[in-house]
Amino acid sequence: MSEAATPTIAADTTQPVLSARNVTKQFKVAGGHITAVNDVSVDFHAGKVLAVVGESGSGKSTLARMLLRLMPVTSGTITYLGKDVTTISGRELRDYWRDVQAVFQDPFASFNQFFTVGHMLKRSLRLAELSEGGEAELIEKCLGYVGLKPDDAVYKYPHQLSGGQRQRVMIARALMMNPKVLLADEATSMLDASLRVSVLNVLQSLRAELGLTVLFITHDIGQACYLADEVVVMEHGLVVEHGTTDEVIFSPKHDYTKRLLADVPDLKGSLKSRSWQPDAPAAVTTRAIDRKDA
Amino acid sequence: MSRMLMRASNVTAVYAADDGRDVPAVDDVTIEVPEGQIVGLAGESGCGKSTLGNAMAMIANPPLYVINGTLEIEGQSIDLRTLDPNANRRHRKYRGDVVSLLPQGAMNAISPTLKIRDLVVDVLRAHDRNYAKSDAIDLATDRLKMLDMPTRVLDSYAHQLSGGMKQRMVTVISTLLNPKLLIADEPTSALDVSSQKALIEMLLAMVEKKIMSGVIFITHDLPVLSMVTDRLAIMYAGKVIENGRTEDLVHNARHPYTAALLASVLDPTEDTRTKHVLGIPGSPPNLGNPPSGCRFHPRCRFAMDVCTTKEPATLAEGDHEFACWWAKEHPRQSVPMEVSHA
């Protein structure tokens, strides 16, 4: 597999970077088993963002864990750049983990509270097998991708960073490995709306600048709509709908997709009966109020 | 406007920092909840919304000190100040009976080794040591039936329930004593959209059935708030910068911060598909040393000279209140949204 060098994947739509074929995962439970992921086949093309959406328990994260080779598949194959990686181990697996990086939901859980961010980033670099010396520059460059200056992060402890900063540090950490594929599992769901947009914008620009392939797992169709080229909808371990973002979100075929879309809270809508009319401008005057007198 | 259920006035809460300074996380905030309404409290992480919730629920523990504020509810006036370490004990009666707080991540606090029915008994006995076990279970069963929820949940352990069901259960349990006011802190944030909707519908049913007389709903998720709330208060850096009827704020934001938050919302619509949202540049200020003048001015697109030096007074148009120099100069105009389209 490749050295840690600038990614040179051309936008090739014929051969996928990463692909899952008939992947199934069963968990044993008392009196039988549960099929968490059921015969799923998905292709990830270079420089594209593919979103996997579905409610809790639909198998999104299990699929991600198998793609990351953090969990063995029950059946099926995972192919990376044309090579079967379903059962690789040792050196090969390490190389795979360098190319396929992940960012998870809770940025706080991914940090060791006792180490500074700089220390954590340097430890991660062991996997990149850099020669001595280039570390500081690489850390600076990758923090730059996510809009952080080294002074903002390197000497700080995790609790001194905001949630958005922590998540951006995790993305920077993943980028230091110079990955071909970035897997973001609910990476923005703990962030508030304005930070969420800034992290999504980071992912968008990385795709444009580095040709990164992104697998974006979310339960929020709005985020998929903003970022993704393709959307896969999962329900109870099955892929129930798969298509371009426009197809899936604006003309959904499957009932489950329609229900997911209907459940999305709408900023301009309401569950309460309202008959809102803007006040006639002339009727409203701007006045000062003083709480202390009230 | 309908009758006022609760009014928390001039609440100031500080965190005592290691270097001896006080960091005001909530700075002279006044908030009202009309009878039978749901009031949303929104803002970025770290703006003080949870701290305000804790102050109103009287669970401020060191290093958090409430140094000013009174809470008027149904004719009672309660001093919110952290006066002495025993205040905690003194206010036990108040918590759960008058104001109930559903803290962030409450659903993860259910003991894994107890059935939900045991939690029900524990909670009720914390208020009345002699509460009969059978009465407690009966109360919970009736409440679940009233809300069309399955009563078998009482015999389950936490791990047997989905996240959405756990969150609905802690909400039901925290309101068993019919508090006047429920303060729900980020109740929907960890849930997927379908569970969010179920919880929201349950909350609305609870208010309608008068289980509680009012709710303060704390979250940064504006679409959820706009679905469920009657009024919204937006906080920034420890202050309420805009507050009014939900429709007024959503359709006619008067503060640039509110407008920026609204612009960051990603609905699954054609508009979202093509727009590029910039988010809010910079990060929230250090509350130990807040910016002079308007606290939002370093990040504001409309900042003028006056914004950097003088704190804006609170203005009102009808019952829509806001504190912004730009809004003062542009009466009755919504803040223009900044969004670029691809």
XYZ file of C-alpha atoms in Angstrom:
636
model
C 0.000 0.000 0.000
C 1.035 3.583 -0.311
C 3.574 5.636 1.612
C 2.384 8.637 3.578
C 2.494 10.945 0.602
C 0.176 13.422 -1.053
C -2.947 11.583 -2.143
C -2.939 11.192 -5.868
C -6.263 9.561 -6.493
C -7.793 10.820 -9.694
C -11.541 11.258 -9.620
C -12.139 7.787 -10.958
C -15.769 6.824 -11.089
C -15.178 3.355 -12.498
C -13.135 1.796 -9.717
C -14.331 2.599 -6.212
C -11.764 3.417 -3.538
C -13.495 1.358 -0.941
C -16.295 -1.057 -1.461
C -18.405 -3.407 0.607
C -19.967 -6.447 -1.080
C -22.810 -8.395 0.541
C -21.519 -7.519 3.987
C -23.471 -9.064 6.843
C -22.956 -8.859 10.581
C -24.749 -11.054 13.084
C -24.476 -10.732 16.834
C -25.201 -13.699 19.049
C -27.853 -13.096 21.659
C -29.629 -15.439 24.023
C -31.657 -17.811 21.906
C -30.388 -16.927 18.439
C -28.836 -13.935 16.780
C -29.546 -10.428 15.604
C -28.620 -9.376 12.101
C -27.272 -5.855 12.580
C -26.132 -5.395 8.991
C -27.864 -7.463 6.361
C -26.283 -8.069 2.949
C -25.119 -4.498 2.363
C -23.211 -3.525 -0.782
C -21.902 0.039 -1.115
C -19.170 1.665 -3.203
C -17.184 4.709 -2.157
C -15.778 6.712 -5.040
C -12.773 9.001 -4.859
C -13.487 12.581 -3.899
C -17.131 11.915 -3.109
C -19.084 12.270 0.099
C -21.431 9.409 0.778
C -23.860 9.798 3.646
C -25.405 6.866 5.480
C -28.588 7.897 7.258
C -30.990 5.993 9.459
C -32.330 6.027 13.002
C -30.507 4.649 16.057
C -30.019 0.907 15.736
C -30.276 0.808 11.960
C -26.768 -0.632 11.622
C -24.931 2.485 10.423
C -22.167 2.336 13.008
C -21.783 -1.441 12.743
C -21.221 -1.034 9.014
C -18.636 1.659 9.745
C -16.828 -0.536 12.274
C -16.593 -3.350 9.759
C -15.310 -1.027 7.059
C -12.696 0.187 9.550
C -11.762 -3.414 10.263
C -12.462 -2.850 13.942
C -15.006 -5.660 13.857
C -14.934 -8.863 11.793
C -17.625 -9.405 9.185
C -19.907 -12.434 9.450
C -19.934 -12.743 5.685
C -19.139 -10.610 2.668
C -16.025 -8.832 1.439
C -14.477 -5.395 1.841
C -12.248 -4.210 -0.990
C -9.829 -1.301 -0.806
C -8.290 -0.064 -4.070
C -9.130 -3.358 -5.731
C -7.588 -5.466 -2.960
C -9.546 -7.698 -0.599
C -8.979 -6.363 2.913
C -11.649 -8.389 4.703
C -9.198 -10.532 6.648
C -5.811 -8.809 6.327
C -3.744 -8.531 9.490
C -0.436 -7.298 10.857
C 1.557 -4.940 8.678
C -1.102 -4.848 5.955
C -3.812 -3.925 8.436
C -1.658 -1.122 9.848
C -1.211 0.263 6.368
C -4.956 0.034 5.818
C -5.635 1.879 9.071
C -3.327 4.644 7.957
C -5.259 5.133 4.724
C -8.737 4.782 6.190
C -9.166 7.119 9.141
C -12.142 7.790 11.366
C -13.638 10.509 13.514
C -16.251 9.485 16.056
C -19.211 11.107 17.730
C -17.845 12.070 21.104
C -14.615 14.035 20.765
C -14.163 14.051 24.523
C -14.017 10.263 24.712
C -11.220 10.150 22.146
C -8.783 12.212 24.204
C -6.684 11.251 27.177
C -7.470 13.904 29.784
C -3.940 13.905 31.150
C -2.082 14.695 27.929
C -1.918 17.886 25.948
C -3.293 17.917 22.439
C 0.244 18.179 21.062
C 1.308 15.061 22.950
C -1.711 13.162 21.650
C -1.051 14.237 18.068
C 2.611 13.196 18.322
C 1.651 9.777 19.620
C -0.668 9.295 16.650
C 2.217 10.095 14.358
C 3.895 6.827 15.322
C 1.480 5.141 12.925
C 2.516 7.508 10.149
C 6.156 6.430 10.568
C 7.574 9.837 9.803
C 11.250 10.577 10.045
C 12.177 12.744 13.047
C 11.834 16.472 12.596
C 8.891 16.811 10.276
C 6.409 16.380 13.104
C 5.816 19.991 14.108
C 5.331 21.111 10.501
C 2.905 18.299 9.777
C 0.893 19.046 12.916
C 0.786 22.715 11.992
C -0.298 21.947 8.434
C -3.089 19.598 9.487
C -4.373 21.935 12.184
C -4.385 24.588 9.455
C -6.730 22.471 7.324
C -9.326 22.618 10.074
C -8.831 26.308 10.768
C -6.792 26.029 13.970
C -3.477 27.651 14.777
C -0.937 25.551 16.696
C -1.134 28.022 19.604
C -4.887 27.362 19.841
C -4.400 23.697 20.462
C -0.966 22.137 20.837
C -0.208 23.179 24.409
C -3.767 22.841 25.646
C -5.459 20.043 27.493
C -8.699 18.610 26.061
C -10.878 20.301 28.689
C -9.528 23.696 27.644
C -10.937 23.285 24.140
C -14.542 23.821 23.090
C -16.517 20.933 21.618
C -16.052 22.224 18.092
C -12.316 22.674 18.587
C -12.000 19.156 19.985
C -13.798 17.708 17.008
C -11.639 19.717 14.612
C -8.507 18.466 16.395
C -9.769 14.907 15.856
C -10.180 15.624 12.145
C -6.677 17.137 12.044
C -5.342 14.020 13.759
C -6.978 11.834 11.122
C -5.569 14.014 8.338
C -2.000 13.672 9.634
C -2.060 10.086 8.404
C -2.786 11.432 4.946
C -5.827 9.210 4.572
C -7.588 8.342 1.353
C -10.859 7.755 3.144
C -12.261 9.586 6.135
C -15.082 7.964 7.998
C -17.086 10.375 10.144
C -19.475 8.541 12.463
C -21.963 11.115 13.817
C -18.947 13.400 14.058
C -21.047 16.559 14.230
C -24.067 15.459 16.224
C -22.723 16.725 19.552
C -21.905 20.156 18.172
C -24.210 23.126 18.080
C -25.477 24.428 14.779
C -22.866 27.055 13.966
C -19.921 24.793 14.905
C -21.542 21.960 13.006
C -21.592 24.067 9.874
C -17.920 24.947 10.322
C -16.936 21.261 10.647
C -19.056 20.352 7.605
C -17.367 23.149 5.677
C -13.984 21.692 6.684
C -15.005 18.307 5.280
C -16.281 19.958 2.118
C -13.049 21.839 1.507
C -10.939 18.738 2.242
C -12.811 16.878 -0.417
C -12.161 19.721 -2.844
C -8.498 20.268 -1.875
C -7.248 16.769 -1.082
C -9.687 14.644 -3.067
C -10.643 12.944 0.174
C -13.373 10.320 0.087
C -15.755 10.834 2.972
C -18.185 8.395 4.526
C -20.527 10.526 6.584
C -22.766 8.688 9.020
C -25.605 10.700 10.496
C -29.205 10.551 11.604
C -29.672 14.136 10.465
C -30.875 14.264 6.878
C -30.339 18.023 6.821
C -26.581 17.563 7.201
C -26.536 14.860 4.541
C -28.390 17.253 2.286
C -25.791 19.977 2.828
C -22.713 17.829 2.347
C -23.309 14.567 0.532
C -23.163 13.563 -3.132
C -24.848 10.245 -2.500
C -27.147 9.041 0.260
C -27.695 5.524 1.551
C -30.712 4.991 3.810
C -30.522 2.091 6.256
C -33.319 0.494 8.243
C -32.874 -2.545 10.511
C -29.564 -3.420 8.860
C -30.857 -3.248 5.303
C -30.149 -0.621 2.688
C -33.644 0.496 1.741
C -32.729 3.329 -0.579
C -29.559 4.434 -2.335
C -29.105 7.214 -4.832
C -27.850 10.721 -5.403
C -28.685 13.197 -2.668
C -31.237 14.933 -4.868
C -33.016 11.677 -5.711
C -33.180 10.365 -2.166
C -34.091 13.591 -0.379
C -36.293 15.348 -2.908
C -38.057 12.346 -4.413
C -37.816 9.537 -1.863
C -39.195 6.187 -3.016
C -39.167 4.116 0.156
C -41.714 4.653 2.935
C -38.984 4.637 5.569
C -37.111 7.473 3.868
C -40.356 9.409 3.655
C -40.985 8.870 7.365
C -37.445 9.952 8.289
C -37.919 13.113 6.270
C -41.288 13.761 7.873
C -39.790 13.456 11.364
C -37.149 16.123 10.758
C -38.088 19.164 12.821
C -38.782 22.081 10.560
C -37.614 25.540 11.560
C -40.563 27.226 9.897
C -43.067 24.602 10.992
C -44.632 23.839 14.314
C -46.459 21.119 16.182
C -48.478 23.778 17.926
C -51.436 25.388 16.288
C -50.416 28.897 15.442
C -51.793 31.566 13.258
C -48.828 33.824 13.088
C -49.194 37.118 11.337
C -46.422 39.667 11.435
C -47.505 42.714 13.381
C -48.377 45.653 11.174
C -45.150 47.702 11.196
C -46.902 50.945 12.040
C -48.508 49.437 15.117
C -45.184 48.530 16.718
C -42.889 51.075 18.222
C -39.380 50.485 19.396
C -39.111 51.377 23.044
C -36.497 51.039 25.707
C -37.197 48.874 28.695
C -35.455 48.748 32.012
C -35.704 45.501 33.889
C -34.722 46.973 37.242
C -37.815 49.212 37.283
C -40.174 46.480 36.235
C -50.449 37.689 27.117
C -51.472 34.883 29.384
C -50.833 34.918 33.120
C -47.211 34.677 34.210
C -46.319 31.358 35.798
C -42.761 32.126 36.714
C -40.379 34.994 36.593
C -36.684 34.693 37.431
C -35.273 38.181 37.870
C -31.746 39.536 37.664
C -30.075 36.148 37.986
C -26.289 36.356 38.183
C -24.281 33.173 38.650
C -20.496 32.966 38.833
C -17.939 30.208 38.752
C -15.155 30.779 41.287
C -11.928 30.340 39.313
C -8.685 29.004 40.789
C -7.029 32.403 40.685
C -9.691 33.871 42.962
C -11.614 35.692 40.257
C -15.300 35.149 39.680
C -16.302 34.228 36.148
C -19.903 35.298 35.554
C -21.517 32.597 33.400
C -24.967 34.122 33.765
C -25.016 37.891 33.998
C -28.144 39.688 35.182
C -30.635 37.566 33.275
C -34.397 37.912 33.597
C -36.631 35.269 32.111
C -40.361 34.653 32.267
C -42.573 31.665 31.589
C -46.266 32.366 30.946
C -48.783 29.860 32.339
C -49.122 26.769 30.154
C -46.336 27.721 27.779
C -43.040 26.211 26.723
C -40.140 28.639 26.646
C -37.004 27.761 24.707
C -33.539 28.784 25.838
C -31.016 28.604 23.028
C -27.450 29.589 22.295
C -24.038 28.149 21.495
C -22.207 25.757 23.824
C -20.834 27.690 26.766
C -23.275 30.607 26.581
C -24.598 29.912 30.082
C -27.925 28.291 29.264
C -27.341 25.190 31.397
C -25.892 27.304 34.212
C -29.060 29.395 34.201
C -31.103 26.195 34.325
C -29.086 24.979 37.310
C -29.458 28.313 39.086
C -33.233 28.279 38.621
C -33.435 24.677 39.838
C -31.316 25.640 42.879
C -28.744 22.969 42.352
C -25.814 25.369 42.184
C -22.875 23.657 43.813
C -19.362 25.055 44.267
C -17.565 26.305 42.251
C -20.869 27.691 40.937
C -22.392 30.416 43.131
C -25.603 32.283 42.440
C -24.857 35.777 43.715
C -28.111 37.468 42.768
C -31.593 36.574 41.629
C -35.109 35.877 42.788
C -37.632 33.480 41.407
C -41.319 34.235 41.656
C -43.626 31.350 41.063
C -47.339 31.142 41.929
C -47.178 33.890 44.512
C -44.046 32.561 46.226
C -40.835 34.520 45.991
C -37.726 32.423 46.327
C -34.249 33.786 46.890
C -31.982 31.970 44.428
C -28.733 33.087 46.036
C -26.356 30.436 47.258
C -26.292 31.563 50.861
C -24.743 28.772 52.837
C -23.654 25.197 52.261
C -26.839 23.939 53.877
C -28.933 25.683 51.266
C -28.915 22.389 49.465
C -30.854 20.686 52.216
C -33.188 23.629 52.669
C -34.250 23.513 49.027
C -34.885 19.830 48.735
C -38.596 20.437 49.166
C -38.532 22.984 46.397
C -36.831 20.741 43.868
C -39.108 18.259 42.172
C -42.208 19.776 43.797
C -41.998 23.322 42.515
C -39.260 23.233 39.904
C -37.995 19.988 38.440
C -34.764 19.841 36.495
C -34.125 17.211 33.873
C -30.358 17.509 33.524
C -28.339 16.898 30.397
C -27.773 13.188 29.787
C -30.262 12.214 32.510
C -31.170 9.057 30.660
C -27.670 7.714 31.219
C -28.073 8.104 34.971
C -30.561 5.254 35.310
C -28.922 2.574 37.408
C -28.144 -0.470 35.257
C -28.878 -2.820 38.149
C -32.325 -1.520 39.052
C -35.612 -1.827 37.255
C -37.327 1.398 36.256
C -39.988 0.745 38.941
C -37.271 0.849 41.614
C -36.120 4.219 40.334
C -39.704 5.473 40.567
C -39.869 4.399 44.217
C -36.453 5.927 44.989
C -37.384 9.269 43.470
C -40.691 9.496 45.305
C -39.146 8.398 48.612
C -36.504 11.082 48.296
C -39.353 13.513 48.793
C -41.444 11.549 51.256
C -39.633 8.835 53.149
C -42.864 7.000 53.897
C -44.165 6.854 50.351
C -45.689 3.390 49.927
C -44.102 1.310 47.213
C -47.439 0.270 45.754
C -48.648 3.883 45.664
C -45.507 4.907 43.817
C -45.929 2.207 41.200
C -49.640 3.030 40.838
C -48.834 6.685 40.290
C -46.265 5.864 37.609
C -48.577 3.348 35.926
C -51.398 5.877 35.769
C -49.075 8.496 34.387
C -47.815 6.181 31.654
C -51.365 5.245 30.693
C -52.291 8.891 30.553
C -49.479 9.511 28.075
C -50.207 6.385 25.996
C -46.916 4.779 26.908
C -46.468 1.053 27.561
C -46.550 0.235 31.289
C -44.322 -2.823 30.839
C -41.419 -0.360 30.737
C -41.601 -0.221 34.541
C -40.408 -3.817 34.718
C -37.464 -3.238 32.386
C -33.831 -2.545 33.085
C -32.198 0.458 31.433
C -30.302 -1.608 28.874
C -33.532 -3.107 27.604
C -34.849 0.289 26.531
C -33.934 2.404 23.538
C -32.394 5.827 24.083
C -35.639 7.526 23.136
C -37.643 5.430 25.597
C -35.109 6.020 28.411
C -35.304 9.759 27.830
C -39.110 9.691 27.861
C -39.048 7.636 31.072
C -36.762 10.033 32.956
C -38.992 12.874 31.781
C -42.069 11.121 33.141
C -40.339 10.240 36.422
C -39.034 13.766 36.955
C -42.578 15.114 36.674
C -44.360 12.522 38.849
C -44.787 15.111 41.602
C -46.467 17.550 39.222
C -43.875 20.326 39.423
C -45.041 23.788 38.479
C -42.107 24.185 36.138
C -39.993 21.620 34.316
C -36.535 22.679 33.190
C -35.408 20.234 30.504
C -31.740 20.565 29.596
C -30.892 19.206 26.138
C -33.490 16.415 26.385
C -33.457 15.675 22.663
C -29.809 16.172 21.745
C -28.706 12.546 21.949
C -31.760 11.203 20.133
C -32.435 10.532 16.478
C -35.158 12.492 14.732
C -37.911 9.927 15.242
C -37.255 9.639 18.995
C -36.968 13.419 19.206
C -40.407 13.759 17.733
C -41.869 11.207 20.159
C -40.367 13.071 23.136
C -41.575 16.438 21.882
C -45.098 15.119 21.368
C -45.050 13.658 24.866
C -43.932 16.991 26.367
C -46.723 18.797 24.558
C -49.223 16.228 25.848
C -47.888 16.705 29.397
C -48.402 20.450 29.234
C -51.833 20.005 27.725
C -52.817 17.552 30.487
C -51.489 20.054 33.034
C -48.937 17.680 34.537
C -46.787 20.783 34.761
C -47.778 24.371 34.180
C -44.769 25.428 32.162
C -41.516 24.222 30.643
C -38.131 25.756 30.005
C -36.599 23.796 27.154
C -32.824 24.265 26.873
C -31.114 23.226 23.644
C -29.002 24.558 20.814
C -31.269 22.857 18.299
C -33.401 25.660 16.856
C -35.627 23.500 14.621
C -36.649 21.430 17.663
C -37.352 24.610 19.627
C -39.403 26.087 16.846
C -41.562 22.944 16.774
C -42.286 22.911 20.465
C -41.960 26.346 22.033
C -44.255 29.336 22.376
C -41.463 31.747 23.203
C -37.714 31.752 22.713
C -34.870 33.394 24.591
C -31.479 33.486 22.900
C -28.412 33.661 25.138
C -24.954 34.833 24.240
C -22.010 35.030 26.641
C -24.169 34.923 29.760
C -26.820 37.403 28.638
C -30.212 37.073 27.009
C -29.792 39.088 23.813
C -33.189 38.492 22.244
C -36.471 37.079 23.435
C -39.966 36.956 22.055
C -42.613 34.781 20.497
C -41.059 31.889 18.591
C -42.614 32.952 15.287
C -41.326 36.473 15.715
C -37.773 35.284 16.293
C -37.763 32.721 13.505
C -39.294 34.979 10.876
C -38.069 38.320 12.073
C -34.775 38.031 13.967
C -33.676 41.394 15.322
C -30.250 40.451 16.686
C -27.426 39.486 14.285
C -26.488 36.564 16.546
C -30.002 35.087 16.317
C -29.894 35.551 12.541
C -26.519 33.782 12.344
C -27.823 30.863 14.405
C -30.872 30.614 12.156
C -28.716 30.695 9.028
C -26.696 27.740 10.369
C -29.758 25.500 10.427
C -29.610 22.782 7.790
C -33.080 21.706 6.704
C -33.367 18.976 4.087
C -34.519 21.419 1.414
C -33.400 22.476 -2.044
C -32.050 25.634 -0.478
C -29.662 23.691 1.790
C -28.466 21.699 -1.204
C -27.008 24.772 -2.872
C -26.263 27.191 -0.070
C -22.928 27.696 1.605
C -23.322 28.676 5.234
C -20.403 30.482 6.776
C -21.272 29.786 10.389
C -20.287 32.339 12.986
C -16.637 33.364 12.722
C -14.450 33.228 15.819
C -15.413 31.555 19.064
C -17.479 32.592 22.087
C -15.630 35.001 24.381
C -13.807 34.185 27.565
C -16.354 35.073 30.221
C -13.617 35.945 32.690
C -12.769 38.878 30.461
C -15.722 39.582 28.176
C -15.396 42.061 25.290
C -16.316 45.670 26.031
C -19.602 47.087 24.809
C -21.782 44.496 23.129
C -20.274 41.085 23.851
C -21.032 39.888 20.338
C -19.264 42.747 18.546
C -15.971 40.911 17.708
C -17.966 38.351 15.700
C -20.720 40.604 14.368
C -21.064 41.582 10.697
C -22.844 44.796 11.613
C -20.526 46.007 14.374
C -20.254 49.791 14.574
C -18.034 51.961 16.730
C -20.641 52.292 19.429
C -20.878 48.494 19.717
C -17.278 48.276 20.888
C -17.684 50.759 23.721
C -21.241 50.828 25.029
C -23.398 47.940 26.063
C -26.705 48.063 24.142
C -29.850 48.650 26.200
C -32.727 46.222 25.941
C -35.346 47.474 23.497
C -38.783 46.102 22.754
C -41.163 46.004 19.815
C -44.430 44.646 21.149
C -43.368 41.712 23.326
C -40.255 41.072 21.242
C -37.171 42.190 23.172
C -33.613 42.543 21.949
C -30.378 44.287 22.876
C -28.539 45.506 19.782
C -27.301 48.834 18.414
C -27.918 47.760 14.819
C -31.534 46.913 15.641
C -31.932 50.289 17.319
C -30.840 52.068 14.154
C -32.989 49.842 11.948
C -36.392 49.767 13.619
C -38.713 46.925 12.619
C -36.259 45.375 10.140
C -35.216 41.733 10.226
C -31.483 41.131 10.212
C -30.481 40.152 6.659
C -29.219 36.564 6.499
C -25.747 35.967 5.173
C -25.790 32.909 2.958
C -24.106 32.386 -0.378
C -25.422 30.035 -3.015
C -23.303 27.801 -5.175
